[in-house]
Short mmCIF file of C-alpha atoms in Angstrom, two decimals:
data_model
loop_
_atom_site.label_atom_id
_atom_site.label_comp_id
_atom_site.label_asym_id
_atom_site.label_seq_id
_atom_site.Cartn_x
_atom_site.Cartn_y
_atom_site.Cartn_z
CA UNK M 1 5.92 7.48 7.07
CA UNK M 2 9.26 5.71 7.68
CA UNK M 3 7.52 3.18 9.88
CA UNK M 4 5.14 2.49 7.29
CA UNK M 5 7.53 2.25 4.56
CA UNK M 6 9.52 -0.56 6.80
CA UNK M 7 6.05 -2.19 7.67
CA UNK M 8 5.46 -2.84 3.78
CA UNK M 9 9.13 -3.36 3.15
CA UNK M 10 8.88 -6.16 5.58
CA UNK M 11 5.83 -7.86 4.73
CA UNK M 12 6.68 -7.77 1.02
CA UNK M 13 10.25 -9.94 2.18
CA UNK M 14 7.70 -12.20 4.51
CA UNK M 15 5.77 -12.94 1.31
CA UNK M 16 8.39 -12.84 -1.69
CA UNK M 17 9.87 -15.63 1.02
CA UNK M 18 7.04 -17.69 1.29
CA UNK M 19 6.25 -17.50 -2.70
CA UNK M 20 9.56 -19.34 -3.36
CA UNK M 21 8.09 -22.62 -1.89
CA UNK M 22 4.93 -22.34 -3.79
CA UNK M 23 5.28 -24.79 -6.82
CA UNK M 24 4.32 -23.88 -10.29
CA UNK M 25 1.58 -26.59 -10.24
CA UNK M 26 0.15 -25.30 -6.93
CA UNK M 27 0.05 -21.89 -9.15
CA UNK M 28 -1.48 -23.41 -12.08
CA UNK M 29 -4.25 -25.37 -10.22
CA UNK M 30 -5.37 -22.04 -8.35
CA UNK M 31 -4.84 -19.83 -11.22
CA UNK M 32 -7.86 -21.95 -13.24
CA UNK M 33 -9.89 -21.63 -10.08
CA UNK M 34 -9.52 -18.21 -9.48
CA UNK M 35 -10.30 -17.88 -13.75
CA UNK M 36 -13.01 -19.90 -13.15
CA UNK M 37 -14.41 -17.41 -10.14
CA UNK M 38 -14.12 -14.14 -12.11
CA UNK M 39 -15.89 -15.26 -15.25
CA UNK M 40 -19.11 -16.18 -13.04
CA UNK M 41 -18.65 -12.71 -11.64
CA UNK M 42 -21.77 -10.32 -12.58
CA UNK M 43 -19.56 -7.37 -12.47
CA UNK M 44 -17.12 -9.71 -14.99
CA UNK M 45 -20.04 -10.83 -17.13
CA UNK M 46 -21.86 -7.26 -17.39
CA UNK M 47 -18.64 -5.20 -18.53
CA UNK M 48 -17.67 -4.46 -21.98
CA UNK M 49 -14.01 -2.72 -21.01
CA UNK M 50 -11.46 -4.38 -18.93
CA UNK M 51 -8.25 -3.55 -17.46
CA UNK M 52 -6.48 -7.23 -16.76
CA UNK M 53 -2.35 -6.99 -15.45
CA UNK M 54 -0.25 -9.60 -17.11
CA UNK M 55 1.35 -11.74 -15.16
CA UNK M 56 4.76 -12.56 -14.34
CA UNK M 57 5.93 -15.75 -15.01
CA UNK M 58 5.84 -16.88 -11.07
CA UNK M 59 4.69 -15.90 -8.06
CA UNK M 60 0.92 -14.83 -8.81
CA UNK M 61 -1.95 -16.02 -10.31
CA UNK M 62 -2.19 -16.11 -14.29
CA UNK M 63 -4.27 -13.93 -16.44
CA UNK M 64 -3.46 -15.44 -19.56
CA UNK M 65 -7.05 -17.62 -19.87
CA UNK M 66 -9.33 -14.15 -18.60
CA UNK M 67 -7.38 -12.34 -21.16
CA UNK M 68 -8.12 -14.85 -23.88
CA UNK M 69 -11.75 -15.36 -22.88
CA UNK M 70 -12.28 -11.65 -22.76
CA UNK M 71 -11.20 -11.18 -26.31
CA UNK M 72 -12.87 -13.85 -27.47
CA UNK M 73 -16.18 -12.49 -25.88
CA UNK M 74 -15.86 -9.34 -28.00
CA UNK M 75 -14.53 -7.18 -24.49
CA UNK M 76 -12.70 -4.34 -24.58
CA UNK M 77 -9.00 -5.62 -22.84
CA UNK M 78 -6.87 -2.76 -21.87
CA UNK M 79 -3.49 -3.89 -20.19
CA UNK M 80 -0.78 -1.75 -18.34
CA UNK M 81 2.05 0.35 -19.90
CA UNK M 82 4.77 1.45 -18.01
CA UNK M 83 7.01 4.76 -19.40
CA UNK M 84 9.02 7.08 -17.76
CA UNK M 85 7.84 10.31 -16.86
CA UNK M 86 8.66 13.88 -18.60
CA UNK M 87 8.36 16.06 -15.10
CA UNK M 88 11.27 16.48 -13.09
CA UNK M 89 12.39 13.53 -10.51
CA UNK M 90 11.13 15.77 -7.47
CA UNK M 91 7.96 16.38 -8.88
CA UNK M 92 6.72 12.67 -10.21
CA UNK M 93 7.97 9.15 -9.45
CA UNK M 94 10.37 8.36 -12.58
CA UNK M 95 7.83 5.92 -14.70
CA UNK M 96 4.24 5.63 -14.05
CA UNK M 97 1.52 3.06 -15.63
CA UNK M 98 -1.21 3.95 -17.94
CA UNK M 99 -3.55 1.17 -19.45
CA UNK M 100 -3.91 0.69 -23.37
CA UNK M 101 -5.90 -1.63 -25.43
CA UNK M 102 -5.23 -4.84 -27.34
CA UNK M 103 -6.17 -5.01 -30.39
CA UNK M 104 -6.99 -8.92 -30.69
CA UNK M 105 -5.76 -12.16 -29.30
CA UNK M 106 -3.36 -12.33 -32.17
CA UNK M 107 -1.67 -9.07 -30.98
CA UNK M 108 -1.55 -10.00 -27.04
CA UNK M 109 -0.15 -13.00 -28.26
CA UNK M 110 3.14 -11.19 -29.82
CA UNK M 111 3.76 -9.13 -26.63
CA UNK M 112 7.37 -9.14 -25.77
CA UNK M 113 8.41 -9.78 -22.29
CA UNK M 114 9.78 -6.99 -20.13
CA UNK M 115 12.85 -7.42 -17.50
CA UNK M 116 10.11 -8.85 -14.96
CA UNK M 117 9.30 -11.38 -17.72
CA UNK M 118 5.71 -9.30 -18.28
CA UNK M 119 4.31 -9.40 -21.78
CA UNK M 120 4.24 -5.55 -22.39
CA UNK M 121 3.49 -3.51 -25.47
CA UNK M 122 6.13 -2.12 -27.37
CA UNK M 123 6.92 1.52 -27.09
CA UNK M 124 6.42 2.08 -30.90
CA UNK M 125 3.13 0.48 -30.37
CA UNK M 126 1.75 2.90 -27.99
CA UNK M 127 0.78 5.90 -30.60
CA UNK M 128 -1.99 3.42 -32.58
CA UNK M 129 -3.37 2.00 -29.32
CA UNK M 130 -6.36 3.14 -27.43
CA UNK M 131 -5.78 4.71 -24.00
CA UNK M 132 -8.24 4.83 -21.30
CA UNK M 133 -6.73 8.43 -19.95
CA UNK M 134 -5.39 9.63 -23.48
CA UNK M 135 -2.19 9.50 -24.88
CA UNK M 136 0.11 7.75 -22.00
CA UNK M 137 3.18 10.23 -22.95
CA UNK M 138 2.61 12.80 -20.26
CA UNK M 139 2.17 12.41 -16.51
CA UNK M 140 -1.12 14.51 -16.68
CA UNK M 141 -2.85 13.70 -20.46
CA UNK M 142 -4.98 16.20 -22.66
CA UNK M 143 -7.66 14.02 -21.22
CA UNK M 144 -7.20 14.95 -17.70
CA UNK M 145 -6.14 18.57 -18.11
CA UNK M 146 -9.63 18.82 -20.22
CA UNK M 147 -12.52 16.22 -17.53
CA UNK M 148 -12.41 14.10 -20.79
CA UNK M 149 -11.48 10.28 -20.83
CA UNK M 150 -11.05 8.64 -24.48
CA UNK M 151 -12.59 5.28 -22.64
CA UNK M 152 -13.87 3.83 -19.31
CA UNK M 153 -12.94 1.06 -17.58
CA UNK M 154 -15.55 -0.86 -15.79
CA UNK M 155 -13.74 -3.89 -14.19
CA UNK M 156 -9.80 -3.24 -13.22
CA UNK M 157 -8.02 -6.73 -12.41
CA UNK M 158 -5.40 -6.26 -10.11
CA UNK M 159 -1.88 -7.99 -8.85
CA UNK M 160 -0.51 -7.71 -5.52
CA UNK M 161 2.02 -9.26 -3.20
CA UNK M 162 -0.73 -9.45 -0.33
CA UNK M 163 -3.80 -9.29 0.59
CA UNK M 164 -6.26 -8.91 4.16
CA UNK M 165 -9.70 -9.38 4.98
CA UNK M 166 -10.06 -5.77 4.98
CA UNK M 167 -9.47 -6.23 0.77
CA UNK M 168 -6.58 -3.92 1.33
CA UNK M 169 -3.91 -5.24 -0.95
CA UNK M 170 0.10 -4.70 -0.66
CA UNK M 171 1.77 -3.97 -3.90
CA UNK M 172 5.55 -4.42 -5.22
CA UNK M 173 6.30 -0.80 -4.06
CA UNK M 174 5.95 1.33 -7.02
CA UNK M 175 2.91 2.82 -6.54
CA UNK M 176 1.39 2.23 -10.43
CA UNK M 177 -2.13 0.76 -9.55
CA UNK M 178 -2.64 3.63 -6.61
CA UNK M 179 -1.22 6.40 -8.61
CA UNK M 180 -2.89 5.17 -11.64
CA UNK M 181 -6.53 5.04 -10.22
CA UNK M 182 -6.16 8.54 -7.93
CA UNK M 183 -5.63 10.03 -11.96
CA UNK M 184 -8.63 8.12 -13.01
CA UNK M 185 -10.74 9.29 -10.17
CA UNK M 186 -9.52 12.98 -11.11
CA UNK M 187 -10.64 12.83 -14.64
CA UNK M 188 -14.07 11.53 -13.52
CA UNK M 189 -14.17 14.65 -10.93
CA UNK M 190 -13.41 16.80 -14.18
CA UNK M 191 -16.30 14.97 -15.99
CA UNK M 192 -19.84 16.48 -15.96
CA UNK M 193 -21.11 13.13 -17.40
CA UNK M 194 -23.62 10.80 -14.58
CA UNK M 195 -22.74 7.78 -16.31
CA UNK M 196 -18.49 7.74 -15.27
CA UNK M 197 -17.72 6.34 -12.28
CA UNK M 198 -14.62 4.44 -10.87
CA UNK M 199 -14.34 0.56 -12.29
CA UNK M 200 -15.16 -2.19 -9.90
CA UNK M 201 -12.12 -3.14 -8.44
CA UNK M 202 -10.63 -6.83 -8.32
CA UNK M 203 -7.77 -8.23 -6.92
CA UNK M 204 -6.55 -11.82 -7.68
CA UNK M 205 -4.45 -13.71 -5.16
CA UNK M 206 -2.84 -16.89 -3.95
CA UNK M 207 -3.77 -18.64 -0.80
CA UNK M 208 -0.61 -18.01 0.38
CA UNK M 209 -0.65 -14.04 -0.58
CA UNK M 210 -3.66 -13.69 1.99
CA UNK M 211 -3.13 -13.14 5.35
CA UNK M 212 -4.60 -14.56 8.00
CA UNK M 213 -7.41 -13.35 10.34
CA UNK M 214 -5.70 -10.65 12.33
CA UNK M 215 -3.07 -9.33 10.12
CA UNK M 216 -3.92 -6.42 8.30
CA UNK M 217 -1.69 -4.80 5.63
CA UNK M 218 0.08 -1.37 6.11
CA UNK M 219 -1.73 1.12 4.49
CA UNK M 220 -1.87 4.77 4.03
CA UNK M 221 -4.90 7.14 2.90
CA UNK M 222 -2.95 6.94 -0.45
CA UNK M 223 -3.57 3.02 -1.34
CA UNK M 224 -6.78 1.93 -2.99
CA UNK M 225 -9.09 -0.72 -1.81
CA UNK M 226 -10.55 -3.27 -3.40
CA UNK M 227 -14.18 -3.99 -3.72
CA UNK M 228 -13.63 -7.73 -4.26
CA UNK M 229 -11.30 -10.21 -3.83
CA UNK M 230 -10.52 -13.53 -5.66
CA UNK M 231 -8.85 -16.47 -4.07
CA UNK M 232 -6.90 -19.26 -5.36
CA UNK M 233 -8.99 -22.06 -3.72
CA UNK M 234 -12.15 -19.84 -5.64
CA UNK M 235 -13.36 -18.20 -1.99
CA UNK M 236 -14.65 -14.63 -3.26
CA UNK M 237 -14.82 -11.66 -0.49
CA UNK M 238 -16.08 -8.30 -1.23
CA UNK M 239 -16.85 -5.28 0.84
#
């Protein structure tokens, strides 16, 4: 497990270092191709609920237009929250992510930026928005503790700091998308209904967050794959 955790450690430096020469206009032009890419998707075109991460203001591909287009296209746009956890520190990581819904462009548009520059709703938000696992105040939600989910995702739109040809994906160390998805996957197991399943998964990257031919990324049986991937010069691999 050490090794591991030095493996990922590492590879996030390699790529943090190589991010810091990719221009803003670079990140721009493949940002609109990448957009571009997802809305042809069938998965993209067929769902009605979305999860879509907000992105930082460098070093990944912007969501803003599939966020906007979404909402104008009468979908369902669910984004993460981050709060701290009520279980003690050796029990549960000390803030995990749940994803709640916007309620219009107007709204996503007065997000407030977090300390990673994120537009995030506000705390006193959180009690009139939907959640797609229940009320995000508790680690485990009424929804999970009873096989019940208030809403499902269909299509989950995912960061990372890099990428293989495997569609394994490296993430800033947290945990949230992993930790957030093995809860989702419990609640479904709790579910008797046919029709919940787990949402397609996407991951959107810049050409210089994939690796090349070769290199895989560290992994453990506790990261989630992804069943497609998006690339900045519009290339589209899936499993």
């Amino acid at each position: 497990m050490a090794g591991l955790h030095t493996a990922k450690k590492e590879l996030r430096r390699h790529i943090r270092q190589t991010l810091s020469h990719v221009s803003e206009l670079s990140i721009q032009t493949q940002s609109h191709a990448a957009t571009e890419t997802l809305l042809s998707l069938p998965e993209y075109q067929s769902a009605k609920r979305i999860s879509v991460y907000l992105s930082m203001p460098k070093g990944e591909l912007s969501t803003r237009a599939i966020v906007t287009e979404a909402l104008q296209n009468g979908k369902e746009v669910y984004v993460p929250y981050i709060h701290k956890t009520t279980r003690p520190a050796d029990e549960s990581p000390a803030s995990v992510m749940d994803m709640v819904a916007l309620h219009s462009h107007e709204d996503f548009e007065a997000l407030q930026p977090d300390s990673w520059g994120i537009p995030t709703p506000g705390e006193n938000s959180i009690a009139h928005r939907k959640c797609c696992l229940g009320q995000p105040h508790f680690e485990q939600t009424s929804a999970e503790k009873s096989g019940e989910k208030s809403e499902n995702l269909e299509l989950v739109i995912m960061p990372g700091m890099a990428f293989d040809h495997r569609l394994d994906r490296l993430g800033h160390g947290k945990g949230y998308y992993d930790r957030f998805l093995s809860k989702y996957q419990r609640s479904l197991e709790k579910s008797s209904s046919p029709e919940n399943r787990m949402p397609f998964l996407v991951g959107l990257a810049l050409e210089e967050q994939i690796l090349p031919e070769g290199q895989e990324v560290p992994t453990d049986a506790s990261d989630w794959r992804l069943d497609a991937l998006i690339a900045g010069n519009k290339h589209v691999r899936r499993r």
